[in-house]
CSV table of C-alpha atoms in Angstrom, one decimal:
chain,number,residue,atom,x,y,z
A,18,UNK,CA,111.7,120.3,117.5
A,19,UNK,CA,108.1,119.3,116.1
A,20,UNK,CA,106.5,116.2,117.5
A,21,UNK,CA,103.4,114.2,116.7
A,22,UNK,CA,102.0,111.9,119.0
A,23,UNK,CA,98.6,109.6,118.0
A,24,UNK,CA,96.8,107.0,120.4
A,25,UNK,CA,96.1,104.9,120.9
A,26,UNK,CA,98.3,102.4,118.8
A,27,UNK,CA,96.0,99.6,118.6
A,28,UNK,CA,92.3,99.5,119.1
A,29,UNK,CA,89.8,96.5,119.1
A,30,UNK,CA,86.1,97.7,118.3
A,31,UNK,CA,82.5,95.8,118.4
A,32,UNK,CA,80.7,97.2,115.3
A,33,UNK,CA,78.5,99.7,116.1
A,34,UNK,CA,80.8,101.1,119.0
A,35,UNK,CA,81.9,105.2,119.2
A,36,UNK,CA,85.6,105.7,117.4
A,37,UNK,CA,87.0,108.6,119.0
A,38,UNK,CA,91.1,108.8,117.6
A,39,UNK,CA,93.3,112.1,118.8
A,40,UNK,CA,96.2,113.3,117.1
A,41,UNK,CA,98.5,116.0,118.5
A,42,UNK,CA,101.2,118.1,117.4
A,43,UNK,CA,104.0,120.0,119.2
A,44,UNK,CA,106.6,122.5,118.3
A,45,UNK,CA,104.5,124.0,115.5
A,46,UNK,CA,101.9,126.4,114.8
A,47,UNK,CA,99.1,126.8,112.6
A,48,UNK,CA,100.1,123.0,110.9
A,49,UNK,CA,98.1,121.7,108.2
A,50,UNK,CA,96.6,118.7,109.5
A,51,UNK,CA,95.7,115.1,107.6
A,52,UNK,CA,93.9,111.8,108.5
A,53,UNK,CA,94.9,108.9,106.4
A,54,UNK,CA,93.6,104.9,105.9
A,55,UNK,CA,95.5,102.8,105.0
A,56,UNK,CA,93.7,98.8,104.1
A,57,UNK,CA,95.9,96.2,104.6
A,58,UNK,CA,98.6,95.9,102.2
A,59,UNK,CA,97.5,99.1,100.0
A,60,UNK,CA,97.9,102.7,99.9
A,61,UNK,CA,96.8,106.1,102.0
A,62,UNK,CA,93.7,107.3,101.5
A,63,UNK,CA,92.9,110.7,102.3
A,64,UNK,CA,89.7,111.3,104.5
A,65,UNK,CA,90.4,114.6,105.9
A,66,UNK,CA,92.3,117.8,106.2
A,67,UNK,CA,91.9,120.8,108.0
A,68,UNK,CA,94.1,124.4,107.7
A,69,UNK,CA,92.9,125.9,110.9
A,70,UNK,CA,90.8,125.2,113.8
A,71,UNK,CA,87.3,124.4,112.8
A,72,UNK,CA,88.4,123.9,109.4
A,73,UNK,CA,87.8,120.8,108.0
A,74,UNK,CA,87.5,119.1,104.5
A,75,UNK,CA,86.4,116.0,103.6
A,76,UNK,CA,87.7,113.8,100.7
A,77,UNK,CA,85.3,111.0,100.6
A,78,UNK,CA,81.9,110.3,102.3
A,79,UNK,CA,82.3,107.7,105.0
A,80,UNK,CA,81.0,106.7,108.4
A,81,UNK,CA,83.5,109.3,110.0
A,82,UNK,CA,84.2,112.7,110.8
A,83,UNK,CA,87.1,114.9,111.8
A,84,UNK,CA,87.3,117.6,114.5
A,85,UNK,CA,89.9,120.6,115.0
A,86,UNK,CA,88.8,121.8,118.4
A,87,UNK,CA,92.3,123.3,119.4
A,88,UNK,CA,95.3,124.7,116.7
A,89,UNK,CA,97.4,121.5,116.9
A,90,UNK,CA,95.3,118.9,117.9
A,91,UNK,CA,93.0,116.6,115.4
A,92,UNK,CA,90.2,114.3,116.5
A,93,UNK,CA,88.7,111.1,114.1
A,94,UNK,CA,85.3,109.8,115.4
A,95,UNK,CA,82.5,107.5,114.3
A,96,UNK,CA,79.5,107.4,116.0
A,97,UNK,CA,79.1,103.8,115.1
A,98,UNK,CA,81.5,101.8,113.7
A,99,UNK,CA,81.3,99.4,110.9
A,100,UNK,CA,83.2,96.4,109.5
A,101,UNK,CA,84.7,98.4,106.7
A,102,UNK,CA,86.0,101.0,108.8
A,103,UNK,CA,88.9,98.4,109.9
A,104,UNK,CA,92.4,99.7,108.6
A,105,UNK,CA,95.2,101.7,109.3
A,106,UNK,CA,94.8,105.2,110.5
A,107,UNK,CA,97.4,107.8,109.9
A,108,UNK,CA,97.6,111.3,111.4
A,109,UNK,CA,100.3,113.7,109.6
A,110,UNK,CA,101.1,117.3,109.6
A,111,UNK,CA,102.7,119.6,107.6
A,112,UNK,CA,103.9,123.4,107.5
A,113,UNK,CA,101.5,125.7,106.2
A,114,UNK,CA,102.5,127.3,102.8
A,115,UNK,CA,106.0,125.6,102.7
A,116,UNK,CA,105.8,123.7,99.2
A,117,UNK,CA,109.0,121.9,99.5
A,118,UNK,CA,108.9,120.7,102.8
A,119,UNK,CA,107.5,117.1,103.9
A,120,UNK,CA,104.6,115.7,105.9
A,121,UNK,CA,105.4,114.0,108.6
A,122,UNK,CA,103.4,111.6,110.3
A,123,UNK,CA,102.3,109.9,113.6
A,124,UNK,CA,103.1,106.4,114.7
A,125,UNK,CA,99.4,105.1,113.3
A,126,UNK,CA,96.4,103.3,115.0
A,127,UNK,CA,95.7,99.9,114.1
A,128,UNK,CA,91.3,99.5,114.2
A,129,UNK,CA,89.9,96.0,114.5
A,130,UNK,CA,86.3,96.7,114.0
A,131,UNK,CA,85.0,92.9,115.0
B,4,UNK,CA,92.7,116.4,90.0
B,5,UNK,CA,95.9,115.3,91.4
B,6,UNK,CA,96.8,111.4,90.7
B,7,UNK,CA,99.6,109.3,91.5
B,8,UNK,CA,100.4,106.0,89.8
B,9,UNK,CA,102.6,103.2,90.8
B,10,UNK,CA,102.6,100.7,88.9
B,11,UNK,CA,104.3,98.2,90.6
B,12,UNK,CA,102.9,96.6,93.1
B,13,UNK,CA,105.9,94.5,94.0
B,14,UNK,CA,109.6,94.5,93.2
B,15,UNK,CA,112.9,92.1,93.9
B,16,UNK,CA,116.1,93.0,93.9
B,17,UNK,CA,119.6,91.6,95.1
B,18,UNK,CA,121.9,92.8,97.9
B,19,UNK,CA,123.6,95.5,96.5
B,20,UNK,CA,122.1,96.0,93.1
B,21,UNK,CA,120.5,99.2,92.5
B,22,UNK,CA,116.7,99.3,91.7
B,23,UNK,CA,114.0,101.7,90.4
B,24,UNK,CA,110.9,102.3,91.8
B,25,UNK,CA,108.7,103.6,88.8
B,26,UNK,CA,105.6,106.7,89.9
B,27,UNK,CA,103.9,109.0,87.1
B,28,UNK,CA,101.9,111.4,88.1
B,29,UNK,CA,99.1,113.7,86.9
B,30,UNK,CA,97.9,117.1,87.6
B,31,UNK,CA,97.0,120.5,86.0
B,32,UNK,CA,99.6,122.7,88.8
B,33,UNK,CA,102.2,124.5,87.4
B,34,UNK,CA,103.6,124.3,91.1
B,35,UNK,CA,103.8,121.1,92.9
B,36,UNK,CA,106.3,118.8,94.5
B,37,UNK,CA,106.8,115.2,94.7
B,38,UNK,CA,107.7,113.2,97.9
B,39,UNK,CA,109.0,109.5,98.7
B,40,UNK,CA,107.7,107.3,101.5
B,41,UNK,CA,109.2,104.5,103.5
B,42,UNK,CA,107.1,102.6,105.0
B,43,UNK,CA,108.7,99.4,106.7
B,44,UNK,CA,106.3,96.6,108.3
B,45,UNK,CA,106.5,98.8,111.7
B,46,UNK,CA,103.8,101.1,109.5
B,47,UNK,CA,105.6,104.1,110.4
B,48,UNK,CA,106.2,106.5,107.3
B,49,UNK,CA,109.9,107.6,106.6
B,50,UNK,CA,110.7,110.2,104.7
B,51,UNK,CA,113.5,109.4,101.9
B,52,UNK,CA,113.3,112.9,99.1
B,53,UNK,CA,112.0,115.6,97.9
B,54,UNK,CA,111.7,117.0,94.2
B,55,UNK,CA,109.8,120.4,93.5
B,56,UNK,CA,108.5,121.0,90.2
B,57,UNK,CA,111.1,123.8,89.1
B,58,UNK,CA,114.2,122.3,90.4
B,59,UNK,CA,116.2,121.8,87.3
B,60,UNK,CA,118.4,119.0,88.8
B,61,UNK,CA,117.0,115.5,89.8
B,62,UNK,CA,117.1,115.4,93.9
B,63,UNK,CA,119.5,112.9,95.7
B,64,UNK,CA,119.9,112.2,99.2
B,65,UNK,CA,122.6,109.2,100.4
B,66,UNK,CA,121.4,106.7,98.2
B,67,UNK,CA,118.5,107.6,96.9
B,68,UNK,CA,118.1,109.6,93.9
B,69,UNK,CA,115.3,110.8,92.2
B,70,UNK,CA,115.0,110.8,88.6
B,71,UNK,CA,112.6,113.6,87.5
B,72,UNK,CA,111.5,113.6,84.0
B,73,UNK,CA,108.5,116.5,83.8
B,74,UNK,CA,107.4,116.5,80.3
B,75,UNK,CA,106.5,112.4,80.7
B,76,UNK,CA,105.3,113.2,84.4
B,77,UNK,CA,107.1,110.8,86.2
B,78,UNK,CA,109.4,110.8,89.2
B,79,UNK,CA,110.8,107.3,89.5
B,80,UNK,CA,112.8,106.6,92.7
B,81,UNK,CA,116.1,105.0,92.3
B,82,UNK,CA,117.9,103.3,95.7
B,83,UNK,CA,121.7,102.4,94.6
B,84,UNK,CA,123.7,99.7,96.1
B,85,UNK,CA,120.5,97.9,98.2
B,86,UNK,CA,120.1,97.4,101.8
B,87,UNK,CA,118.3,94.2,103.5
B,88,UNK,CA,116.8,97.4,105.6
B,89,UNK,CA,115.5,98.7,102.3
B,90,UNK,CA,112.9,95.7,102.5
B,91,UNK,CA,109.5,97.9,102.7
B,92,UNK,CA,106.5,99.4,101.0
B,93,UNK,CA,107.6,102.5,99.2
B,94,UNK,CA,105.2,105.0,98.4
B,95,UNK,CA,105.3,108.6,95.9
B,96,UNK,CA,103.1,111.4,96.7
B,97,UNK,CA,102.5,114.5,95.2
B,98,UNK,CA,101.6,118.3,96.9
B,99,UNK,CA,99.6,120.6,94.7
B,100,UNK,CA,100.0,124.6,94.8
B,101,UNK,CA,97.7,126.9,97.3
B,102,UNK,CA,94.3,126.0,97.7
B,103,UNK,CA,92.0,129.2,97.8
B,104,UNK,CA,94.8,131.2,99.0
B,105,UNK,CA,94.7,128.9,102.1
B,106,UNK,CA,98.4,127.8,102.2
B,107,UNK,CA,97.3,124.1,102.2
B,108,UNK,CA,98.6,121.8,99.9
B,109,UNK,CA,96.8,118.0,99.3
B,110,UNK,CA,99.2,115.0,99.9
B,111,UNK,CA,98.3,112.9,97.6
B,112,UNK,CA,99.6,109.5,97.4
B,113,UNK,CA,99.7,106.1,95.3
B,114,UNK,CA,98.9,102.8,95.8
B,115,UNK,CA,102.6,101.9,96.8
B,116,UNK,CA,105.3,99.5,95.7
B,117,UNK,CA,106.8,96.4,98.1
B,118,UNK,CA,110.7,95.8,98.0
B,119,UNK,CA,112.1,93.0,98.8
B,120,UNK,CA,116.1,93.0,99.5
B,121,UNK,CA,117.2,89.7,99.0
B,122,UNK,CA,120.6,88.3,100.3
């Protein structure tokens, strides 16, 4: 069966500080991948998506970037942190060219950026 | 573009009554399909139904249901007899068709609606 794992669960960050979040996924090949934020009490916001490795798009400019270095693993990173990037961070996946099928997602990260 | 509007941002309801989460959405796909999210204080998202844009009959699953009106673009969850569980954010999302022949399909989802179950 297909698995994702995300770590860590919660993180605690000085502003300015390196982000580095991984996502994995097992039992699947050739996934598409997502990272989500979510703000506090609000909905997901899409920052990236990839549809193979080294494919990445990105849905709004921001302080972060995303990295496919391996089929079924995802990276987030930031280089340096800021206040706003506090929130809720969701990694999914979801079967390539399936229309009806769902996305399903990891457990989340929790960023403090203080 | 592909947009997704809920707009509810919170909704009561009693033990056992049934309730209707309201979501229209928006897009220019002739091929999509339209999700609903659980998403209980844990933050974990649950995944209740499914409705593609050809089915001819509105999805159900236990005791959700999904009631799929196409020409008015909306796809309004509705959860019969309520559950204290049922206490969560609820959120509708929408796929789009193939994007450049890729296989991918965007997620795209709304701002959410909170439930709260009372006894």
């Amino acid at each position: 069966s297909q698995t994702i794992h995300q770590w860590p669960a919660t993180l605690v960050q000085p502003v300015g500080s390196p982000l580095s979040l991984e996502c994995t996924v097992e039992g699947t090949s050739n996934p598409n991948l997502y990272w989500y934020r979510q703000a506090a009490g609000r909905g997901l916001q899409l920052l990236f998506y990839s549809v193979g490795i080294g494919q990445i798009s990105s849905e709004v400019p921001q302080n972060l970037s995303a990295s496919r270095p391996q089929d079924r693993q995802f990276i987030l990173s930031s280089k340096k942190l800021l206040l706003s990037d506090s929130g809720f961070y969701l990694c999914a996946w979801s079967q390539a060219g399936k229309m009806n099928t769902e996305a399903f997602f990891g457990q989340g990260t929790r960023l403090t950026v203080v | 573009a592909q947009k997704i509007t809920q707009t509810q941002p919170g909704m009561f309801v009693q033990e056992k009554e049934a309730v209707t989460l309201d979501c229209t959405y928006d897009t220019s796909d002739q091929s999509y399909g339209l999700f609903w999210y659980k998403q209980p204080s844990s933050g974990e998202m649950i995944f209740l139904i499914y409705q593609g844009s050809y089915d001819e009959q509105n999805a159900t699953e236990g005791r959700y249901s999904l009631n799929f009106q196409k020409a008015r673009k909306s796809a309004n969850l509705v959860i019969s007899a309520s559950q204290l569980g049922d206490s969560a954010m609820y959120f509708c999302a929408m796929r789009g068709y193939y994007l450049m022949n890729t296989g991918f399909q965007k997620l795209v989802f709304g701002t959410g609606t909170r439930l709260l179950v009372s006894p």
